[in-house]
Amino acid sequence: MTPKGPRRPGVRPAPPWSFPVPTVTELDNGLRVVVYDTPGQHVWSLRLALQAPLAGEPVDLEGVGTIMARTLDEGSENYDVEQMAELLERRGVALGAGVGERGLVVEIDVTRRQVTGALELLAEAVLRPTFPEAQVRRHIRTRLAEIDQERTHPGQRAAIAFAAAFYPATDRLSRPTGGTAATVERITREAVAAYHAEVVRPGGSVLTVAGDIGAVDVVGEVEHALRGWTRGSLPVPPAAQRPRVKRSSIVLVDRPGSVQSEIYVGCPGPGRNVPGGWAPFPVLGYLMGGSPQARLDAVLREEKGYTYGVRCGFRPRRDGGLFIASGSVRTEVTAESLGLLLDILEAGRDGFGEAETAGGVDFLCHTAPGRYATADTVADEAAQRALEGLTTEHTTRVLQDMRELTPKRLRKAYRDWIDGTWTSVVVGDASVLKKSLRKLDRGEVTVLPC
């Protein structure tokens, strides 16, 4: 007989999770301060999100926002570049900034006891930068070197070629976020300072603070550090009217001698405010290509052995969005891999089973607490939603709605956007691939130099 032991305890389903609820204060200058108290997170994360869309950059100086962001901490009216670096190090402040399609985000991570000094340095970087000529020129040289490197990296080259093929030439999104060599070479110290004066405004901006707040008067600290910032709001450019792509096409970027090909495929997708809700789209991305068990990898990796992995997902943009699938395959199976990839994606229009749907929903809902377990992930999520005109209440609503998804609703959401019209980019050896890609009959094949 098996000896009796203690009874195994039952396992209860995890309770529904919601994003932390912040306190929100709007200052007199229009800046919103959003504070998330996350107990146990003694390193605070601060994110200042400013509405400065790429579409607002001067056309002949595209990339000026990137150079401006990279030189914010290279000296201020009160501290030269060496003093600024010394203060950041002494106070244990990690400060960085970057621009994207929707705007500028300045990031700070610092311990709670150094937050006063960190906010002072944030104010120096954001309100009083001097953009020394030597530092601006250094970052311009760095950006030009990056542009050369991007053209030699298959994944980045594919993304650049896709944007140029997918968006109209008049659309800012058809060109790299950091500008092209022709535009970056025209940037001057004066242009950087002028762009900063134009876009860095408090109205419409959001400062997110996440950490173990304790008894710290965060709003009071922010008001003291940013006193005198009263320059109003920046007009947001109107939404771009983008015609939907009507015919499939293939862009073949020649990379002579390449033993692998980079495949990058996409079509229009929804934004987060899509009618019917955003909840189906993260699940769809996960089921089709968001994990090693997803449909794409099940065939291209596990069954065929053509790739180490192919990933896909819906990417919301400021106006609308994209659906993107990408991965690397061996040169000799490139055409077959592209054909299989498109077939699998289009087969998703036939729908998803109950177990498949439940698996995707469970994964995304049950891992949410882990994805947002640290102050930096909370602050990052809040800053990105702020640039979209949303709050993290949207994140909670999406998770709540996700739990109610059905196969029928997933199928409808997928069919609304995936109609079999694809813009495909292949970076590989054109002498080997051109004929086989044309035989796919998946649109006209255009060959470009690398």
Coordinates of C-alpha atoms in Angstrom, one line a residue:
M1 CA 0.0 0.0 0.0
T2 CA 1.1 3.5 -0.7
P3 CA 1.6 5.4 2.6
K4 CA -0.8 8.2 3.2
G5 CA 0.9 11.6 3.1
P6 CA -0.3 15.2 3.3
R7 CA -3.0 16.1 0.8
R8 CA -1.8 18.1 -2.1
P9 CA -3.1 21.7 -1.9
G10 CA -5.4 22.9 -4.6
V11 CA -4.2 25.4 -7.1
R12 CA -6.5 28.3 -7.6
P13 CA -6.5 30.3 -10.9
A14 CA -4.5 33.6 -10.7
P15 CA -6.8 36.5 -9.9
P16 CA -7.2 39.2 -12.7
W17 CA -4.4 41.7 -12.6
S18 CA -4.7 45.5 -13.1
F19 CA -2.1 48.1 -13.8
P20 CA -1.2 50.1 -10.7
V21 CA -3.4 53.2 -10.3
P22 CA -1.3 56.4 -10.2
T23 CA -1.9 59.8 -8.7
V24 CA -2.1 62.5 -11.4
T25 CA -1.4 66.2 -10.9
E26 CA -1.5 68.8 -13.7
L27 CA 0.9 71.7 -13.0
D28 CA 0.1 75.3 -13.9
N29 CA 2.3 75.1 -17.0
G30 CA 0.3 72.2 -18.4
L31 CA 2.8 69.4 -17.5
R32 CA 1.1 66.3 -16.0
V33 CA 2.9 64.5 -13.2
V34 CA 1.9 60.9 -13.0
V35 CA 3.1 59.0 -9.9
Y36 CA 3.0 55.3 -9.4
D37 CA 3.9 54.1 -5.9
T38 CA 5.5 50.7 -6.4
P39 CA 6.6 49.4 -3.0
G40 CA 10.0 47.7 -2.8
Q41 CA 11.3 49.5 -5.9
H42 CA 13.9 51.7 -4.3
V43 CA 15.4 52.7 -7.7
W44 CA 13.0 55.1 -9.2
S45 CA 12.3 55.5 -12.9
L46 CA 11.3 58.9 -14.3
R47 CA 10.2 59.3 -17.9
L48 CA 9.5 62.8 -19.4
A49 CA 7.4 62.3 -22.5
L50 CA 7.2 65.3 -24.8
Q51 CA 4.9 65.5 -27.8
A52 CA 7.4 66.2 -30.6
P53 CA 6.4 64.0 -33.6
L54 CA 8.9 63.2 -36.3
A55 CA 6.6 64.8 -38.8
G56 CA 7.5 68.2 -37.2
E57 CA 11.2 68.0 -38.1
P58 CA 12.3 70.3 -41.0
V59 CA 12.4 68.1 -44.1
D60 CA 15.9 69.1 -45.0
L61 CA 17.2 68.4 -41.5
E62 CA 15.6 65.1 -40.6
G63 CA 17.5 63.5 -37.8
V64 CA 17.8 66.8 -35.9
G65 CA 15.6 65.4 -33.2
T66 CA 17.9 62.4 -32.7
I67 CA 21.0 64.7 -32.5
M68 CA 19.1 67.0 -30.1
A69 CA 18.2 64.1 -27.8
R70 CA 21.7 62.7 -27.7
T71 CA 23.3 66.1 -26.8
L72 CA 20.9 67.1 -24.1
D73 CA 23.3 66.1 -21.3
E74 CA 26.4 67.4 -23.0
G75 CA 26.6 70.6 -21.0
S76 CA 24.1 73.2 -19.7
E77 CA 24.0 76.8 -18.8
N78 CA 25.3 76.0 -15.3
Y79 CA 27.5 72.9 -15.9
D80 CA 29.9 72.2 -18.7
V81 CA 30.1 68.7 -20.3
E82 CA 32.7 67.4 -17.8
Q83 CA 30.8 68.8 -14.8
M84 CA 27.5 67.3 -16.0
A85 CA 29.1 63.9 -16.4
E86 CA 30.7 64.1 -13.0
L87 CA 27.4 65.1 -11.3
L88 CA 25.5 62.3 -13.0
E89 CA 28.1 59.8 -11.8
R90 CA 28.4 61.2 -8.3
R91 CA 24.6 61.1 -7.8
G92 CA 24.2 57.7 -9.4
V93 CA 21.9 59.0 -12.1
A94 CA 21.4 57.1 -15.3
L95 CA 20.1 59.7 -17.8
G96 CA 19.2 59.1 -21.5
A97 CA 16.9 60.4 -24.2
G98 CA 15.6 59.2 -27.5
V99 CA 13.1 60.2 -30.1
G100 CA 10.5 58.1 -31.9
E101 CA 7.6 58.6 -34.2
R102 CA 5.4 60.3 -31.6
G103 CA 7.9 62.3 -29.6
L104 CA 10.8 62.7 -27.3
V105 CA 11.3 60.7 -24.1
V106 CA 14.0 61.6 -21.5
E107 CA 14.7 58.8 -19.0
I108 CA 16.2 58.9 -15.5
D109 CA 16.8 56.0 -13.1
V110 CA 18.0 57.0 -9.6
T111 CA 17.7 55.9 -6.0
R112 CA 15.0 57.6 -3.9
R113 CA 17.5 59.5 -1.7
Q114 CA 19.1 61.1 -4.8
V115 CA 15.9 62.1 -6.5
T116 CA 16.3 65.9 -5.7
G117 CA 19.6 66.0 -7.4
A118 CA 18.4 63.9 -10.3
L119 CA 15.5 66.3 -10.9
E120 CA 18.0 69.2 -10.9
L121 CA 20.0 67.5 -13.6
L122 CA 16.9 66.7 -15.5
A123 CA 16.0 70.4 -15.5
E124 CA 19.5 71.3 -16.7
A125 CA 19.4 68.8 -19.6
V126 CA 15.8 69.6 -20.7
L127 CA 15.5 73.3 -20.0
R128 CA 19.0 74.7 -20.2
P129 CA 21.2 72.6 -22.6
T130 CA 23.9 74.6 -24.5
F131 CA 24.6 72.0 -27.3
P132 CA 28.4 72.7 -27.5
E133 CA 29.6 72.7 -31.1
A134 CA 32.2 70.0 -30.6
Q135 CA 29.7 67.6 -29.0
V136 CA 27.1 68.2 -31.7
R137 CA 29.6 67.5 -34.4
R138 CA 30.7 64.3 -32.6
H139 CA 27.2 63.0 -32.5
I140 CA 26.6 63.9 -36.1
R141 CA 29.7 61.8 -37.0
T142 CA 28.4 59.0 -34.9
R143 CA 25.0 59.1 -36.6
L144 CA 26.7 59.1 -40.1
A145 CA 28.7 56.0 -39.0
E146 CA 25.4 54.3 -37.8
I147 CA 23.8 55.0 -41.2
D148 CA 26.7 53.2 -42.9
Q149 CA 26.4 50.3 -40.5
E150 CA 22.6 50.1 -40.9
R151 CA 23.1 49.5 -44.6
T152 CA 25.3 46.5 -43.9
H153 CA 23.1 44.9 -41.3
P154 CA 20.5 42.7 -43.0
G155 CA 17.7 43.2 -40.5
Q156 CA 18.1 47.0 -40.4
R157 CA 18.5 47.2 -44.1
A158 CA 15.3 45.2 -44.6
A159 CA 13.4 47.5 -42.2
I160 CA 14.6 50.6 -44.1
A161 CA 13.7 49.1 -47.5
F162 CA 10.2 48.1 -46.2
A163 CA 9.5 51.6 -44.9
A164 CA 10.5 53.1 -48.2
A165 CA 8.4 50.7 -50.2
F166 CA 5.3 50.7 -47.9
Y167 CA 4.8 54.4 -47.2
P168 CA 4.5 57.2 -49.7
A169 CA 7.7 59.2 -50.3
T170 CA 6.0 62.2 -48.8
D171 CA 5.4 60.4 -45.5
R172 CA 8.0 60.9 -42.8
L173 CA 7.7 57.3 -41.8
S174 CA 9.2 56.3 -45.2
R175 CA 12.6 57.5 -44.0
P176 CA 14.8 56.5 -41.0
T177 CA 14.0 58.0 -37.6
G178 CA 17.5 59.3 -37.3
G179 CA 17.6 60.8 -40.7
T180 CA 19.5 60.0 -43.8
A181 CA 23.2 60.9 -44.6
A182 CA 22.0 63.8 -46.8
T183 CA 19.9 65.4 -44.1
V184 CA 22.2 64.6 -41.1
E185 CA 25.2 66.2 -42.9
R186 CA 23.2 69.5 -43.0
I187 CA 22.5 69.7 -39.3
T188 CA 24.3 72.4 -37.3
R189 CA 24.6 73.4 -33.7
E190 CA 22.2 76.3 -34.4
A191 CA 19.6 74.0 -36.0
V192 CA 19.7 71.7 -32.9
A193 CA 19.2 74.6 -30.6
A194 CA 16.4 76.0 -32.7
Y195 CA 14.6 72.6 -32.8
H196 CA 15.0 72.3 -29.0
A197 CA 13.5 75.7 -28.5
E198 CA 10.5 74.8 -30.7
V199 CA 9.6 71.4 -29.3
V200 CA 10.5 71.2 -25.6
R201 CA 7.4 72.6 -24.1
P202 CA 5.5 71.6 -20.9
G203 CA 1.9 71.8 -22.2
G204 CA 0.8 68.3 -23.3
S205 CA 3.9 66.7 -21.8
V206 CA 3.8 64.0 -19.1
L207 CA 6.4 63.2 -16.4
T208 CA 5.9 59.7 -15.1
V209 CA 7.5 58.7 -11.8
A210 CA 7.5 55.1 -10.6
G211 CA 9.2 53.7 -7.4
D212 CA 8.8 53.2 -3.7
I213 CA 7.5 56.8 -3.0
G214 CA 7.3 56.7 0.8
A215 CA 6.9 60.1 2.2
V216 CA 8.5 62.0 -0.7
D217 CA 6.5 65.0 -2.0
V218 CA 7.1 64.2 -5.7
V219 CA 5.0 66.9 -7.1
G220 CA 6.6 69.5 -4.9
E221 CA 10.1 68.3 -5.9
V222 CA 9.1 68.5 -9.6
E223 CA 7.6 71.9 -9.3
H224 CA 10.8 73.2 -7.6
A225 CA 13.1 71.6 -10.1
L226 CA 11.2 72.7 -13.2
R227 CA 10.2 76.2 -12.1
G228 CA 10.2 78.7 -14.8
W229 CA 9.2 76.2 -17.6
T230 CA 6.3 78.1 -19.0
R231 CA 6.5 77.9 -22.8
G232 CA 3.0 76.5 -23.6
S233 CA 2.1 73.6 -25.9
L234 CA 3.4 72.4 -29.2
P235 CA 0.8 72.0 -32.0
V236 CA 0.5 68.4 -33.0
P237 CA 0.6 67.7 -36.8
P238 CA -2.7 66.4 -38.2
A239 CA -3.0 62.6 -38.8
A240 CA -1.5 61.5 -42.1
Q241 CA -3.9 60.1 -44.7
R242 CA -2.3 56.9 -45.9
P243 CA -3.8 55.0 -48.8
R244 CA -4.1 51.3 -48.2
V245 CA -1.6 49.2 -50.3
K246 CA -3.6 47.6 -53.2
R247 CA -1.1 45.2 -54.7
S248 CA 1.5 42.9 -53.3
S249 CA 5.1 43.5 -54.2
I250 CA 8.6 42.1 -53.4
V251 CA 11.7 44.3 -53.0
L252 CA 14.9 42.3 -53.3
V253 CA 17.9 44.1 -51.8
D254 CA 21.0 42.6 -53.4
R255 CA 23.6 41.4 -50.9
P256 CA 26.1 39.4 -53.2
G257 CA 27.5 36.3 -51.7
S258 CA 25.1 36.2 -48.7
V259 CA 24.5 32.7 -47.4
Q260 CA 21.4 33.8 -45.5
S261 CA 18.5 36.0 -46.5
E262 CA 16.5 38.4 -44.3
I263 CA 12.8 38.3 -44.9
Y264 CA 10.6 41.2 -43.8
V265 CA 6.9 41.2 -44.7
G266 CA 4.1 43.5 -43.7
C267 CA 0.7 45.0 -44.3
P268 CA -1.4 47.7 -42.7
G269 CA -2.6 47.1 -39.1
P270 CA -4.7 48.9 -36.5
G271 CA -3.8 51.5 -33.9
R272 CA -4.7 51.0 -30.2
N273 CA -7.9 52.9 -30.6
V274 CA -9.2 50.5 -33.3
P275 CA -13.0 50.0 -33.3
G276 CA -13.8 46.8 -31.4
G277 CA -10.8 47.2 -29.1
W278 CA -7.1 46.4 -29.2
A279 CA -7.3 43.2 -27.1
P280 CA -7.4 40.7 -30.0
F281 CA -4.2 41.9 -31.6
P282 CA -1.5 41.0 -29.1
V283 CA -3.1 37.6 -28.9
L284 CA -3.1 37.2 -32.6
G285 CA 0.6 38.2 -32.8
Y286 CA 1.4 35.7 -30.1
L287 CA -0.4 32.8 -31.8
M288 CA 1.0 33.5 -35.3
G289 CA 4.6 34.2 -34.4
G290 CA 5.1 35.4 -30.9
S291 CA 6.7 32.3 -29.4
P292 CA 8.7 29.2 -30.5
Q293 CA 5.3 27.3 -30.4
A294 CA 3.6 29.7 -32.7
R295 CA 2.3 28.8 -36.2
L296 CA 5.2 30.2 -38.1
D297 CA 7.9 28.5 -36.1
A298 CA 6.0 25.2 -36.1
V299 CA 6.5 25.0 -39.9
L300 CA 9.5 27.0 -40.8
R301 CA 11.7 26.1 -37.8
E302 CA 10.4 22.8 -36.4
E303 CA 9.1 21.0 -39.5
K304 CA 11.4 22.5 -42.2
G305 CA 14.5 23.6 -40.3
Y306 CA 14.9 26.7 -42.5
T307 CA 15.3 29.2 -39.7
Y308 CA 16.2 29.8 -36.1
G309 CA 12.9 31.7 -35.7
V310 CA 10.4 34.0 -37.4
R311 CA 8.5 36.5 -35.3
C312 CA 5.5 38.6 -36.1
G313 CA 3.1 41.0 -34.5
F314 CA 0.8 44.0 -34.8
R315 CA 2.6 47.4 -34.2
P316 CA 0.5 50.4 -33.4
R317 CA 1.7 53.7 -34.8
R318 CA 0.7 57.3 -34.2
D319 CA -1.8 57.0 -37.2
G320 CA -2.9 53.4 -37.8
G321 CA -0.4 50.7 -37.5
L322 CA 1.4 47.7 -39.1
F323 CA 1.5 44.0 -39.1
I324 CA 5.1 42.8 -39.5
A325 CA 6.7 39.3 -39.8
S326 CA 10.5 38.9 -40.1
G327 CA 13.3 36.4 -39.8
S328 CA 16.4 34.9 -41.4
V329 CA 16.6 31.8 -43.6
R330 CA 19.2 30.0 -45.7
T331 CA 19.7 31.4 -49.1
E332 CA 18.8 28.2 -51.0
V333 CA 15.3 28.0 -49.4
T334 CA 14.5 31.7 -49.4
A335 CA 11.7 31.7 -52.0
E336 CA 10.1 28.6 -50.6
S337 CA 10.3 30.1 -47.1
L338 CA 8.7 33.4 -48.2
G339 CA 5.9 31.4 -49.9
L340 CA 5.3 29.3 -46.8
L341 CA 5.4 32.3 -44.5
L342 CA 2.7 34.1 -46.6
D343 CA 0.6 31.0 -46.9
I344 CA 0.7 30.5 -43.1
L345 CA -0.2 34.1 -42.4
E346 CA -3.1 34.0 -44.8
A347 CA -4.4 30.7 -43.4
G348 CA -4.9 32.6 -40.1
R349 CA -8.0 34.0 -41.8
D350 CA -9.6 30.6 -41.4
G351 CA -9.7 31.1 -37.6
F352 CA -8.3 29.8 -34.3
G353 CA -9.5 26.9 -32.1
E354 CA -10.7 27.2 -28.5
A355 CA -7.6 25.7 -27.0
E356 CA -5.3 27.8 -29.2
T357 CA -7.2 31.0 -28.2
A358 CA -7.2 30.1 -24.5
G359 CA -3.4 29.4 -24.6
G360 CA -2.7 32.8 -26.1
V361 CA -5.0 34.6 -23.7
D362 CA -3.6 32.8 -20.6
F363 CA 0.0 33.5 -21.5
L364 CA -0.5 37.2 -22.0
C365 CA -2.8 37.7 -19.1
H366 CA -0.9 35.6 -16.6
T367 CA 2.5 37.0 -17.5
A368 CA 1.3 40.6 -17.2
P369 CA 2.3 41.0 -13.5
G370 CA 5.8 39.8 -14.4
R371 CA 6.1 42.1 -17.4
Y372 CA 5.2 45.1 -15.2
A373 CA 6.9 44.1 -12.0
T374 CA 9.6 46.8 -11.9
A375 CA 9.6 50.6 -11.8
D376 CA 11.2 51.0 -15.2
T377 CA 8.6 48.9 -17.0
V378 CA 5.8 50.7 -15.3
A379 CA 7.3 54.1 -16.2
D380 CA 8.0 53.0 -19.8
E381 CA 4.5 51.8 -20.3
A382 CA 3.0 55.0 -19.0
A383 CA 5.3 57.2 -21.1
Q384 CA 4.5 55.4 -24.3
R385 CA 0.8 55.4 -23.7
A386 CA 1.0 59.2 -22.9
L387 CA 2.6 59.8 -26.3
E388 CA -0.4 58.1 -27.8
G389 CA -2.8 60.3 -25.9
L390 CA -3.7 57.3 -23.6
T391 CA -3.1 56.3 -20.0
T392 CA -2.3 53.0 -18.4
E393 CA -6.1 52.6 -17.8
H394 CA -6.0 51.5 -21.4
T395 CA -3.5 48.8 -20.5
T396 CA -5.9 47.5 -17.8
R397 CA -8.9 47.6 -20.1
V398 CA -7.1 45.7 -22.7
L399 CA -6.2 42.9 -20.3
Q400 CA -9.7 42.8 -19.0
D401 CA -11.1 42.6 -22.5
M402 CA -8.5 40.0 -23.5
R403 CA -10.0 37.5 -20.9
E404 CA -13.3 37.7 -22.8
L405 CA -11.9 36.9 -26.2
T406 CA -13.5 34.2 -28.3
P407 CA -12.2 32.4 -31.4
K408 CA -15.0 34.1 -33.4
R409 CA -13.8 37.5 -32.3
L410 CA -10.1 36.7 -33.0
R411 CA -11.0 35.5 -36.5
K412 CA -12.9 38.7 -37.3
A413 CA -10.1 40.9 -36.0
Y414 CA -7.6 39.1 -38.1
R415 CA -9.7 39.1 -41.3
D416 CA -10.3 42.8 -40.9
W417 CA -6.6 43.5 -41.5
I418 CA -5.0 40.5 -43.2
D419 CA -6.3 40.4 -46.7
G420 CA -3.4 38.8 -48.6
T421 CA -1.9 42.0 -49.8
W422 CA 1.8 42.1 -48.8
T423 CA 4.8 44.3 -49.1
S424 CA 7.7 41.9 -48.9
V425 CA 11.4 42.7 -48.6
V426 CA 14.2 40.1 -49.0
V427 CA 17.8 41.1 -48.4
G428 CA 20.0 38.5 -50.0
D429 CA 22.0 37.4 -53.1
A430 CA 19.9 38.7 -56.1
S431 CA 21.8 36.5 -58.6
V432 CA 20.5 33.4 -56.8
L433 CA 17.1 34.7 -55.7
K434 CA 15.6 36.8 -58.4
K435 CA 14.2 34.0 -60.6
S436 CA 12.8 32.0 -57.8
L437 CA 11.1 35.0 -56.1
R438 CA 9.4 35.9 -59.4
K439 CA 8.1 32.3 -59.8
L440 CA 6.2 32.8 -56.5
D441 CA 3.8 35.2 -58.3
R442 CA 3.5 37.3 -55.1
G443 CA 3.8 40.6 -56.8
E444 CA 6.3 42.5 -59.0
V445 CA 10.0 42.0 -57.9
T446 CA 12.1 45.1 -57.8
V447 CA 15.9 44.7 -57.3
L448 CA 17.8 47.3 -55.3
P449 CA 21.5 47.6 -54.5
C450 CA 22.5 47.1 -50.9

